[in-house]
Coordinates of C-alpha atoms in Angstrom, one line a residue:
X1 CA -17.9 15.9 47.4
X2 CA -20.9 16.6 49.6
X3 CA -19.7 19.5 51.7
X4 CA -18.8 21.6 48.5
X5 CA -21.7 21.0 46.5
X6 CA -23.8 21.2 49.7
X7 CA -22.3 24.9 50.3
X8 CA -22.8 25.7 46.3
X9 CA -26.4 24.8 46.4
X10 CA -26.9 27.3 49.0
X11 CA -26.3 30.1 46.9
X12 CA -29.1 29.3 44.4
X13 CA -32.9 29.4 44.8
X14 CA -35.3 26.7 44.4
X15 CA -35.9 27.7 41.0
X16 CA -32.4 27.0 40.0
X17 CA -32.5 23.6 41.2
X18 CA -31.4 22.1 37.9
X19 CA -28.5 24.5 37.9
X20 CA -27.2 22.2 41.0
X21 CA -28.5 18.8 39.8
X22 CA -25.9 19.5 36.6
X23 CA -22.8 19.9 38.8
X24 CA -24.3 16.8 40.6
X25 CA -24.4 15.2 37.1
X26 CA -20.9 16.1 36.5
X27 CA -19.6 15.1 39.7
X28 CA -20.9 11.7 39.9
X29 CA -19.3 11.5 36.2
X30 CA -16.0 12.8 37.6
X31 CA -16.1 10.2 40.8
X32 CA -17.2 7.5 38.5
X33 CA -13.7 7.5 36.4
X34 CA -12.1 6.3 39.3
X35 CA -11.1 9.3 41.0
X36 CA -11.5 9.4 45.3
X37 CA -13.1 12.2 46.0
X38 CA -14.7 15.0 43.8
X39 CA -12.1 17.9 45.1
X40 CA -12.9 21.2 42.5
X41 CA -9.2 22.3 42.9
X42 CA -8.2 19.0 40.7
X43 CA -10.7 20.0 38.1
X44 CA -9.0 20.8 34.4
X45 CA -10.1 21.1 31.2
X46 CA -8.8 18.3 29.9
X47 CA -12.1 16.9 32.3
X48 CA -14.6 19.3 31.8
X49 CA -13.3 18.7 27.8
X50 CA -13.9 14.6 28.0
X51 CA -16.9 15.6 30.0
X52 CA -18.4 17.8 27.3
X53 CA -17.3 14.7 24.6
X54 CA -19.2 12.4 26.7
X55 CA -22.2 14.2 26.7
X56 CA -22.3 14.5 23.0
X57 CA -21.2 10.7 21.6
X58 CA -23.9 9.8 24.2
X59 CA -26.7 11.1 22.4
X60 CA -27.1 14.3 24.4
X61 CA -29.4 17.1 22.1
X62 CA -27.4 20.1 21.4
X63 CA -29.8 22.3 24.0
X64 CA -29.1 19.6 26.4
X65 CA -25.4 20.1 26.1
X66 CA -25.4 23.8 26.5
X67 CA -27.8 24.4 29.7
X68 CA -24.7 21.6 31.0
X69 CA -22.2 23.7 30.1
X70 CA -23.9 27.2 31.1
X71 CA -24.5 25.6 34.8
X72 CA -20.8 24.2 34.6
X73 CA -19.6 27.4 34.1
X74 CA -21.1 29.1 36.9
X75 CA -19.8 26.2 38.8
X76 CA -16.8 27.4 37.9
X77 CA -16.9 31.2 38.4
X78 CA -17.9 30.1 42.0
X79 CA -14.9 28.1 42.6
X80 CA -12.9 30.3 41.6
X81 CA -14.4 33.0 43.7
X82 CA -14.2 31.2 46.5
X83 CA -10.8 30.9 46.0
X84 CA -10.4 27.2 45.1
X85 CA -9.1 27.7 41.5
X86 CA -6.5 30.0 40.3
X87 CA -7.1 32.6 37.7
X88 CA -4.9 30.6 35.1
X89 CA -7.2 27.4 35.7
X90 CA -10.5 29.3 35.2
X91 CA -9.3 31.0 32.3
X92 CA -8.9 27.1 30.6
X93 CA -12.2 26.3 31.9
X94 CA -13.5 28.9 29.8
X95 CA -14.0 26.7 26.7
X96 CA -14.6 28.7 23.4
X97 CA -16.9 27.3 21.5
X98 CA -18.2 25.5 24.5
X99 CA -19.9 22.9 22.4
X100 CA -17.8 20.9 19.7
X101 CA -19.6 21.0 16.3
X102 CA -21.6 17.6 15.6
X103 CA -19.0 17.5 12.6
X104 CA -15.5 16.9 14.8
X105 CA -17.5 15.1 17.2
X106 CA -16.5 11.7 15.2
X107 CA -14.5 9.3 15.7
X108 CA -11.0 9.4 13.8
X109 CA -10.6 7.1 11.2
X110 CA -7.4 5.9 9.8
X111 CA -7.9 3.6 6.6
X112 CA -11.4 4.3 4.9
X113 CA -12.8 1.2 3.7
X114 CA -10.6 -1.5 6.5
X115 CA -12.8 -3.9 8.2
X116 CA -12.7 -3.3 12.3
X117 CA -10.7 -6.8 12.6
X118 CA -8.1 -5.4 9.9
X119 CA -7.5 -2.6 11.7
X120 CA -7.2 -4.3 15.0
X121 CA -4.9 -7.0 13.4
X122 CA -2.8 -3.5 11.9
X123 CA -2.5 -1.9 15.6
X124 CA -1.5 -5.7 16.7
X125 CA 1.3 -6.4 14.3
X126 CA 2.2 -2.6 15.5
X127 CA 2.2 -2.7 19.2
X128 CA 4.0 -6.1 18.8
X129 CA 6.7 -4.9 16.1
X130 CA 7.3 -1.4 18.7
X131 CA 7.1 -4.4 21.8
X132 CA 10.1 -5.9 20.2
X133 CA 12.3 -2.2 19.3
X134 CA 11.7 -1.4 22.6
X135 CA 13.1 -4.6 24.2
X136 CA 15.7 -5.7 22.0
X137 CA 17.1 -1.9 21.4
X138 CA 20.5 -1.2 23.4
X139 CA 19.6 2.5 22.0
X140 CA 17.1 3.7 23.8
X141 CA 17.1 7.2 22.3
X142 CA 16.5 5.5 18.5
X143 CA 14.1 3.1 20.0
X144 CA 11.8 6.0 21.1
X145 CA 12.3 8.0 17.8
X146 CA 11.3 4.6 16.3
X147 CA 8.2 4.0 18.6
X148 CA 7.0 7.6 17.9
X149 CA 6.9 7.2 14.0
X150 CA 5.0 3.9 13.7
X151 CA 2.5 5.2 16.6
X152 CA 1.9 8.3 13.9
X153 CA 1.3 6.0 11.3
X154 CA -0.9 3.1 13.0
X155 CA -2.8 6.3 13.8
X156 CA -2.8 8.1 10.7
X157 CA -1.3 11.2 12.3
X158 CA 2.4 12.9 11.5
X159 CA 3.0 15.3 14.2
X160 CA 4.4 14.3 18.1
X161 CA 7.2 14.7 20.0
X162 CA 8.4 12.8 23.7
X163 CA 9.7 15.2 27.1
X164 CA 12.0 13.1 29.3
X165 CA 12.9 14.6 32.5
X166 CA 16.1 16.0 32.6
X167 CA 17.8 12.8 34.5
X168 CA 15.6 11.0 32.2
X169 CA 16.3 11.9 29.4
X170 CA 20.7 12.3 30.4
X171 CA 20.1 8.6 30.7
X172 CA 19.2 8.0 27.3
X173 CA 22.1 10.0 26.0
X174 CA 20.2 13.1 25.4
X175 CA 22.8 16.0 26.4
X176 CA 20.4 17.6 29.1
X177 CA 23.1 19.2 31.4
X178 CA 22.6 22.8 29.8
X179 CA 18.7 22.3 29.3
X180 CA 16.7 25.3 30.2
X181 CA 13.6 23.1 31.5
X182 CA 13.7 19.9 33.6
X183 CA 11.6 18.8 30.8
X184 CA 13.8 17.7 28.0
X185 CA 12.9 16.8 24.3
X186 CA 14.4 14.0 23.1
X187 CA 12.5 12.8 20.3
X188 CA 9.8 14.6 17.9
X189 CA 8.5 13.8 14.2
X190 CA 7.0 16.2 11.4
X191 CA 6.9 19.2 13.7
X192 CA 5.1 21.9 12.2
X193 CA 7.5 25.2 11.6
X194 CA 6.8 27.4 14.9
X195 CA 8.2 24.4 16.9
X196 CA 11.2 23.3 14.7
X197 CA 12.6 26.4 14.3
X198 CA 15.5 28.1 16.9
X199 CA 16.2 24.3 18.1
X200 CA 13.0 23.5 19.2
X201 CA 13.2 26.7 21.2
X202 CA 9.6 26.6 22.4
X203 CA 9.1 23.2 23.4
X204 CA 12.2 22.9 25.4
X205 CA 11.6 26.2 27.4
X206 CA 10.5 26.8 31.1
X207 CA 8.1 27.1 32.5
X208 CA 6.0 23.7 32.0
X209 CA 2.9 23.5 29.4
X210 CA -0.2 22.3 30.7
X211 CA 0.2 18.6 30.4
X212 CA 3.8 18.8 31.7
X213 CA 2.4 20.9 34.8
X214 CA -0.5 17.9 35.2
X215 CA 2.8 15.2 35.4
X216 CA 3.9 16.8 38.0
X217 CA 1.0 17.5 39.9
X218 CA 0.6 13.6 39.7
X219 CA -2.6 14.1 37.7
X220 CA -2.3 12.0 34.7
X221 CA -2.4 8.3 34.7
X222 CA -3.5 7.1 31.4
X223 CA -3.5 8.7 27.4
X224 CA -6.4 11.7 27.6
X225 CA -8.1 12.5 24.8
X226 CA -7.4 16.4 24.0
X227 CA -5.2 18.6 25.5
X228 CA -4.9 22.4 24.3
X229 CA -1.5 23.1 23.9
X230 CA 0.3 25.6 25.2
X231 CA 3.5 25.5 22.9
X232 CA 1.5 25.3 19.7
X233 CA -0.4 28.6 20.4
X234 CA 2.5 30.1 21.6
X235 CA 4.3 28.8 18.2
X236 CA 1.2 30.5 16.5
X237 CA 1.8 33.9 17.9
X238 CA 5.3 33.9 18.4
X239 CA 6.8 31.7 15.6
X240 CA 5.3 31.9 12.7
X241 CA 2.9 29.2 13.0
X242 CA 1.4 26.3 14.1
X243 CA 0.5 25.0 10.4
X244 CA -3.4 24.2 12.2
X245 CA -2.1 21.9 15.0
X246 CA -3.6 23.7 18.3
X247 CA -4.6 19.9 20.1
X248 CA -2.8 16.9 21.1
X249 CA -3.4 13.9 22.9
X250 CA -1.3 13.5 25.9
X251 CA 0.2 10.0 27.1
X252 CA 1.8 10.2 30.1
X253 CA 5.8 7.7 30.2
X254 CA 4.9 6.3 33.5
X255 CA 5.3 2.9 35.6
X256 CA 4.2 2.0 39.5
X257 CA 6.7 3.6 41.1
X258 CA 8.7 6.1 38.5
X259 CA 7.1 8.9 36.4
X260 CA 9.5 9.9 33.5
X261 CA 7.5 12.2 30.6
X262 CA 5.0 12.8 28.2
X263 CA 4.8 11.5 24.6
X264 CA 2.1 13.9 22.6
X265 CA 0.3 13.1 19.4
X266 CA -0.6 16.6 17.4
X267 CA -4.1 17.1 15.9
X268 CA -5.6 20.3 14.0
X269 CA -8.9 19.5 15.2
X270 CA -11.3 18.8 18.2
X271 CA -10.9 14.9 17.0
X272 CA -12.1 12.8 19.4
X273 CA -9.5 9.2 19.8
X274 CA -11.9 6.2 19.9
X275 CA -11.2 3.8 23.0
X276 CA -9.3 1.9 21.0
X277 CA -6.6 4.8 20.0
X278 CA -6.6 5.4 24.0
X279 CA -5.9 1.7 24.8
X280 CA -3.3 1.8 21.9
X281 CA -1.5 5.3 23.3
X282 CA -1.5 4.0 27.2
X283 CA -0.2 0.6 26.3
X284 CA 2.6 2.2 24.2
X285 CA 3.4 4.8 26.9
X286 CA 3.7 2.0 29.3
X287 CA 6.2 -0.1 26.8
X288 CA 8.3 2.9 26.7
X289 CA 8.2 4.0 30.7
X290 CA 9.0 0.3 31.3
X291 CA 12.0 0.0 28.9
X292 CA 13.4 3.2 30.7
X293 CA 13.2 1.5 33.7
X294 CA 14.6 -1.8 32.2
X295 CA 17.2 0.2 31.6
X296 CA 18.2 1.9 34.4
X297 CA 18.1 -1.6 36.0
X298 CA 20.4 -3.1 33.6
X299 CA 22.5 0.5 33.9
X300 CA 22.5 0.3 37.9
X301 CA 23.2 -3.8 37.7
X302 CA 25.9 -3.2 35.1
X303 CA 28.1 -0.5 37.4
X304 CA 26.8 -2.8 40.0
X305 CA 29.0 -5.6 38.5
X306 CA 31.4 -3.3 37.5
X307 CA 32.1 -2.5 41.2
X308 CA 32.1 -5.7 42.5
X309 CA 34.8 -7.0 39.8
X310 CA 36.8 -3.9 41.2
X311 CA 36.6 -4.9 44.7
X312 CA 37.1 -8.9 43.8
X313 CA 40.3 -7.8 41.8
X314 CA 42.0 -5.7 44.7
X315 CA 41.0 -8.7 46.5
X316 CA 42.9 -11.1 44.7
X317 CA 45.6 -8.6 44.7
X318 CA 45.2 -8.4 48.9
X319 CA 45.0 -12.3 49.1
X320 CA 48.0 -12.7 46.7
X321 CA 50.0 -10.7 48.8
X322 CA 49.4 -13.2 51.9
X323 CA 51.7 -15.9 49.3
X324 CA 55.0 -16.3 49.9
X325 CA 56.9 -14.5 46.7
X326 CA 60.1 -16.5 47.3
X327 CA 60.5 -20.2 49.1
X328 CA 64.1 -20.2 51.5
X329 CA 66.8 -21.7 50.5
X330 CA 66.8 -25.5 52.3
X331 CA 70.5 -27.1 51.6
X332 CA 69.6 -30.5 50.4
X333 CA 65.8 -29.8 48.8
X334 CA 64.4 -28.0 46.3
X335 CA 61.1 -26.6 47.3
X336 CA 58.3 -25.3 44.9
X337 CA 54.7 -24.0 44.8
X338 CA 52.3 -23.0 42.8
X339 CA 49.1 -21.0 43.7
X340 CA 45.8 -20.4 41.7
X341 CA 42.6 -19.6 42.6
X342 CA 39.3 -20.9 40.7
X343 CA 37.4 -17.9 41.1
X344 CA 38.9 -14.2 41.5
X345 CA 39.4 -15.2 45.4
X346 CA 39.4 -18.4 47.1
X347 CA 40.0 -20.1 50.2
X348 CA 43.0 -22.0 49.6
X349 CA 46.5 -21.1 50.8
X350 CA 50.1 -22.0 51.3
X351 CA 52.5 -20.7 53.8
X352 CA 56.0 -21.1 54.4
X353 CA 58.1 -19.8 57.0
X354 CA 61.8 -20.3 59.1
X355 CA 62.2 -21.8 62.4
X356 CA 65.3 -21.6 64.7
X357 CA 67.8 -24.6 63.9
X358 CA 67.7 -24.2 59.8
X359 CA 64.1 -25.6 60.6
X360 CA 61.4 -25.0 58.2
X361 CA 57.4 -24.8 58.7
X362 CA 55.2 -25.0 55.9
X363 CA 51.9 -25.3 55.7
X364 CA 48.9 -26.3 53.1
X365 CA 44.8 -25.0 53.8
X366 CA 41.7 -25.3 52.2
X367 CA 38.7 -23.4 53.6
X368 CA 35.5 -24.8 53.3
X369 CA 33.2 -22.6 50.2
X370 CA 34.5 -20.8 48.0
X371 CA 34.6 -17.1 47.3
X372 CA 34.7 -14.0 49.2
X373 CA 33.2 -15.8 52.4
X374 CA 36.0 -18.7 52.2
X375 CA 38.8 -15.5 51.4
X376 CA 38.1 -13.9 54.3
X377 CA 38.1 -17.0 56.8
X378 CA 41.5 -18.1 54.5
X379 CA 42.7 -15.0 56.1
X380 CA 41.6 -15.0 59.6
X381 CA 42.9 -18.4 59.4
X382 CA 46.5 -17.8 58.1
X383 CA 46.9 -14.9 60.7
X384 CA 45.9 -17.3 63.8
X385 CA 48.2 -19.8 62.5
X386 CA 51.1 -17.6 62.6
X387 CA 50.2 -15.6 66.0
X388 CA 49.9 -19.4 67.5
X389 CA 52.1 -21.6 65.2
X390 CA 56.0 -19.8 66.5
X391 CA 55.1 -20.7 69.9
X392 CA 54.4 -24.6 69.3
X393 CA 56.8 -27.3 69.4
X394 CA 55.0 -29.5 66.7
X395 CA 52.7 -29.4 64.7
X396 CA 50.4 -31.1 66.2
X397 CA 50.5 -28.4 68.8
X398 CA 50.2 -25.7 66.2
X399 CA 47.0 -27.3 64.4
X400 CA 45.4 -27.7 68.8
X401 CA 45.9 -24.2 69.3
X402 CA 44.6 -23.1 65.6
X403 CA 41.5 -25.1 66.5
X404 CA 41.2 -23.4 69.6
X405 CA 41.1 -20.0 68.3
X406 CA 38.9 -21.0 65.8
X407 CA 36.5 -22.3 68.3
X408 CA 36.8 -19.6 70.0
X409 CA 36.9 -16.5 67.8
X410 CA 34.8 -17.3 65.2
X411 CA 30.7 -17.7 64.8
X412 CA 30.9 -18.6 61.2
X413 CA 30.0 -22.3 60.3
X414 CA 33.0 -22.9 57.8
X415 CA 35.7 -25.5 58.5
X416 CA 39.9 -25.9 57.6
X417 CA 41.7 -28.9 56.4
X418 CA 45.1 -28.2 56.9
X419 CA 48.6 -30.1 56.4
X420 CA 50.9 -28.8 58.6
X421 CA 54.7 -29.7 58.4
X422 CA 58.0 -28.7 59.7
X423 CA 61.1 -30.1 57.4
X424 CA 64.6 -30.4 59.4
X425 CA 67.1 -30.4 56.7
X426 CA 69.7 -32.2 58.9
X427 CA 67.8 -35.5 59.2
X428 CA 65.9 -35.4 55.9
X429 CA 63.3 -35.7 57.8
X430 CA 59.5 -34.0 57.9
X431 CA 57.4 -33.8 61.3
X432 CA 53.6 -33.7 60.3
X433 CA 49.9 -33.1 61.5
X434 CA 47.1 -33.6 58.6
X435 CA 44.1 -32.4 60.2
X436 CA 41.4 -33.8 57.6
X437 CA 43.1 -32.3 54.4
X438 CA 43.5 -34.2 51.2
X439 CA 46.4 -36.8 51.9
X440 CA 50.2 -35.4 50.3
X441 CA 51.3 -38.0 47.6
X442 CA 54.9 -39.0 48.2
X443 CA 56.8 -40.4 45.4
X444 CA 59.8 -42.6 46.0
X445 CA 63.3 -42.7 44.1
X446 CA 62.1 -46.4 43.2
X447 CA 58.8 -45.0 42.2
X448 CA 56.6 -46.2 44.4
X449 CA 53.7 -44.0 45.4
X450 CA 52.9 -43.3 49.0
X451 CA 50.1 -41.3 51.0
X452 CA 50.6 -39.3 54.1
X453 CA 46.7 -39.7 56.0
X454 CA 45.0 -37.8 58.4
X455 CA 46.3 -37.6 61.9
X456 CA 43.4 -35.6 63.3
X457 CA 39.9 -33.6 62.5
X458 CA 39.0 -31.4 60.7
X459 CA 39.8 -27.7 61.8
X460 CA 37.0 -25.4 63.2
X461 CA 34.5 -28.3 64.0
X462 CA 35.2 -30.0 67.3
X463 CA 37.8 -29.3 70.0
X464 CA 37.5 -33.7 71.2
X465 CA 40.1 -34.9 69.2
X466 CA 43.4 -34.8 69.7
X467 CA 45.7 -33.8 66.8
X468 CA 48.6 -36.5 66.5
X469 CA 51.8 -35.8 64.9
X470 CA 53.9 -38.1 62.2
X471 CA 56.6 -38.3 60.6
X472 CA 58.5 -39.2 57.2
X473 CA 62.2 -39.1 56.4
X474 CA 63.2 -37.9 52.7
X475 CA 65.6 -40.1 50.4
X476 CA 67.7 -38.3 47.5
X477 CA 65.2 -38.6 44.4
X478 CA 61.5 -38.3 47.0
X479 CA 59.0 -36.1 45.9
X480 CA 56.8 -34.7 48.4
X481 CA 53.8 -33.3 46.5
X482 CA 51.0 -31.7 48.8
X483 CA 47.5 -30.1 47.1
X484 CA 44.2 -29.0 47.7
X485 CA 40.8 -30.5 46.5
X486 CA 40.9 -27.9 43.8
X487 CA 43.9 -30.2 42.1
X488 CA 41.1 -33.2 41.9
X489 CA 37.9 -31.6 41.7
X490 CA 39.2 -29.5 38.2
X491 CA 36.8 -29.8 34.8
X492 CA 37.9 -29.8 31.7
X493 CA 35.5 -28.0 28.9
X494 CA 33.6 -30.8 28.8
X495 CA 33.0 -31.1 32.1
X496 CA 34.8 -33.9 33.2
X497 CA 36.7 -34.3 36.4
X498 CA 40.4 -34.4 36.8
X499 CA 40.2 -36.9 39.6
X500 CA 42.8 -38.5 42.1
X501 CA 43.6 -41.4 40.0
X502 CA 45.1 -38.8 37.0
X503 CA 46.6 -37.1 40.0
X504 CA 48.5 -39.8 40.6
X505 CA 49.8 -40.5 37.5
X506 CA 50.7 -37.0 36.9
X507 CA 52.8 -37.9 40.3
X508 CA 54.5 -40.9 39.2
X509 CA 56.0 -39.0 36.3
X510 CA 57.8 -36.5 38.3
X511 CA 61.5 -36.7 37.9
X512 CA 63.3 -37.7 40.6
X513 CA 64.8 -34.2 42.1

């Protein structure tokens, strides 16, 4: 600030002293709204306007107000000779009248005769009632048409209208693609007939109006009292009319991070909003800019989701694949299997393949988890098993080598239980390792019901333990039935566990094959 008004006040003489102390005045006015630094090429006239207000609800005499203005505008001719304004800015500087009438300086009233508190209790119900359209609405394009009509009414006003940017305002389902303007309108109320007619021509034209051009520039942060509108002069010269409207209050749709448009309240005269109007229009704006965003949240999380169902379904389609379609013929035994997972991907698997000799290996896993993590181990899993498993003589060697790998290969802190079996049809008889899985039930012909336990650790863990092999031979009528935890640990819709005890007398009930 110092520099500039240091260099201005060289160009007066002592006599005009007071000519300097005014800008000062101004200045430390300027500063004192919370702005850095008093820079003149930041100046508008939407703040030498406020300024001027300022001066006059503060009980400023008329003379007063005028030498303030005079020196102002010299201020201004300066700056703009020195070439820190543009021509356009100085001409908006050059208020006409330059003092507001006593008459329109007044605060605008909305219900002659309401107590403050009624009012107050009005704007409350209001802001609550547009709180609640705003985050309940799915329709964010009716929401705002709604918010614009009861902010007219709580203020006793009838003419506005809301300019989204163009992605803005696609987002809300305003066709934008063809706009002219990266402004858009997308919602207006009781506009007066220049700016209704030709589809809103004027106000959705390039290039931007003065409060659209502040937006950019990053220059409004909060509702400001009076803006002179570009669109309704040009609507009064070019349009047939403005029907008196020439000033609006501008709010600017903004949140932290995001800045998405301008909602603007229309007024015929120099009327000044109380504090209380400005407090209502910012906390409005900020309802609307924060439902936009709420909305492109639940937008980006929805496609989001969308996505990631995608990807889980070709998943489950990639992991199905890895199933056996068909189970080989064994002379002698039926064979059957069934696989499901709980979520759209799991880590549970079967596998079931020939040896030499009629042999067959077969094979039941559970990865630790659940989900994508426990899919993709399920898979690293199933293709170590059969790079290692052709080359082993039993399966306890087969489960040793898997563990191995496993040890080996992989940093992940997930774990296997795994049944691995080899059937020789000959002998009716199965060679097993169970390293930690869920012991196979085996139903007799007599219908007695055995277990096949554990013969070594857990997969993936520890490399210590040896894995031991087993075996059991088959009578006409045995049932061999081999599951995961998934079988036990299933709820029904009450919640309710299946359990291994109504696993077993599901078991016991199996025909005898």
């Amino acid at each position: 600030m110092k520099p500039t008004l240091e260099q201005y006040a060289s160009f007066f003489q002592h006599s005009d002293a007071a000519v300097v102390d005014d800008v000062r005045d101004f200045a430390s006015w300027y500063v004192g709204r919370g702005t850095a630094e008093f820079d003149p090429r930041r100046i508008s006239d939407v703040d030498y306007r406020t300024y001027l207000l300022h001066l006059g609800t503060d009980g400023m005499s008329r003379g007063e107000m005028h030498q303030k203005a005079e020196s102002l505008q010299r201020f201004f001719a300066w700056i703009h000779d020195e070439g820190l304004i543009g021509a356009d800015d100085f001409k908006r500087l050059q208020v006409s009248p330059l003092i507001l009438h006593p008459s329109k300086m007044k605060f605008r009233k909305t219900n002659d005769g309401d107590t403050h508190e009624s009012k107050e209790l009005y704007r409350l119900r209001t802001l609550y009632h547009i709180s609640e359209i705003l985050n309940q609405s799915t329709d964010l394009k009716g929401a705002i048409d709604s918010t614009l009509k009861g902010l007219l009414e709580v203020l006793g006003l009838r003419t506005g209208w809301v300019s989204l940017w163009k992605e803005t305002a696609g987002f809300i389902g305003v066709e934008a693609r063809d706009n002219p303007h990266d402004f858009c309108l997308v919602s207006s109320c009781n506009l007066p007939k220049g700016l209704e007619q030709d589809d809103r021509r004027i106000l959705r034209r390039p290039p931007d109006c003065y409060c659209q051009r502040l937006l950019r520039e990053g220059r409004l942060s909060h509702a400001v009292n009076v803006v002179e509108c570009d669109r309704l002069h040009e609507a009064e010269r070019e349009a047939g009319g403005s029907e008196g409207f020439l000033y609006h209050a501008t709010v600017p749709l903004i949140t932290k991070d995001a800045s998405h448009g301008n909602l603007n309240i229309a007024t015929k005269d120099w009327e000044l909003f109380s504090g209380s109007d400005l407090r209502l229009l910012s906390i409005v704006g900020q309802q609307i800019a924060s439902a936009i965003e709420r909305g492109k949240l639940f937008e980006q999380t929805k496609r989001q989701q969308q996505r990631i169902e995608r990807e889980l379904s070709i998943a489950h389609s990639v992991q199905a694949s890895f199933i056996p379609k068909q189970l080989p013929d064994v002379s002698g035994f039926s064979l059957a299997a069934e696989w499901r997972s709980a979520r759209e991907v799991s880590g549970d698997f079967y596998d079931v393949f020939p040896l030499d000799g009629d042999r067959v290996a077969f094979t039941v896993a559970d990865v630790s988890g659940k989900g994508v993590p426990a899919a993709l181990y399920m898979a690293t899993v199933r293709a170590l098993l059969r790079e290692c498993g052709g080359g082993c003589a039993t399966p306890g060697d087969a489960l040793r080598e898997l563990n191995k790998k496993l040890l080996a290969y992989s940093s992940s802190d997930m774990f296997v239980t795994m049944f691995c079996g080899i059937l020789e049809p000959g002998s009716s008889t199965i060679v097993y390792a169970n390293g930690g899985h869920e012991p196979p039930l085996l139903k007799r012909a007599s219908g007695a019901l055995e277990t096949l336990p554990s013969t070594g650790p857990l997969l993936g863990v520890s490399g210590q333990e040896p894995f031991e092999n087993a075996s059991v031979t088959l009578a006409p009528g045995d049932v061999l039935f081999i599951y995961t935890d998934g079988a036990v640990d299933a709820r029904d819709e009450t919640g309710r566990e299946y359990g291994l005890n109504r696993l077993k007398k599901c078991v016991e009930t199996f025909p005898a094959s």
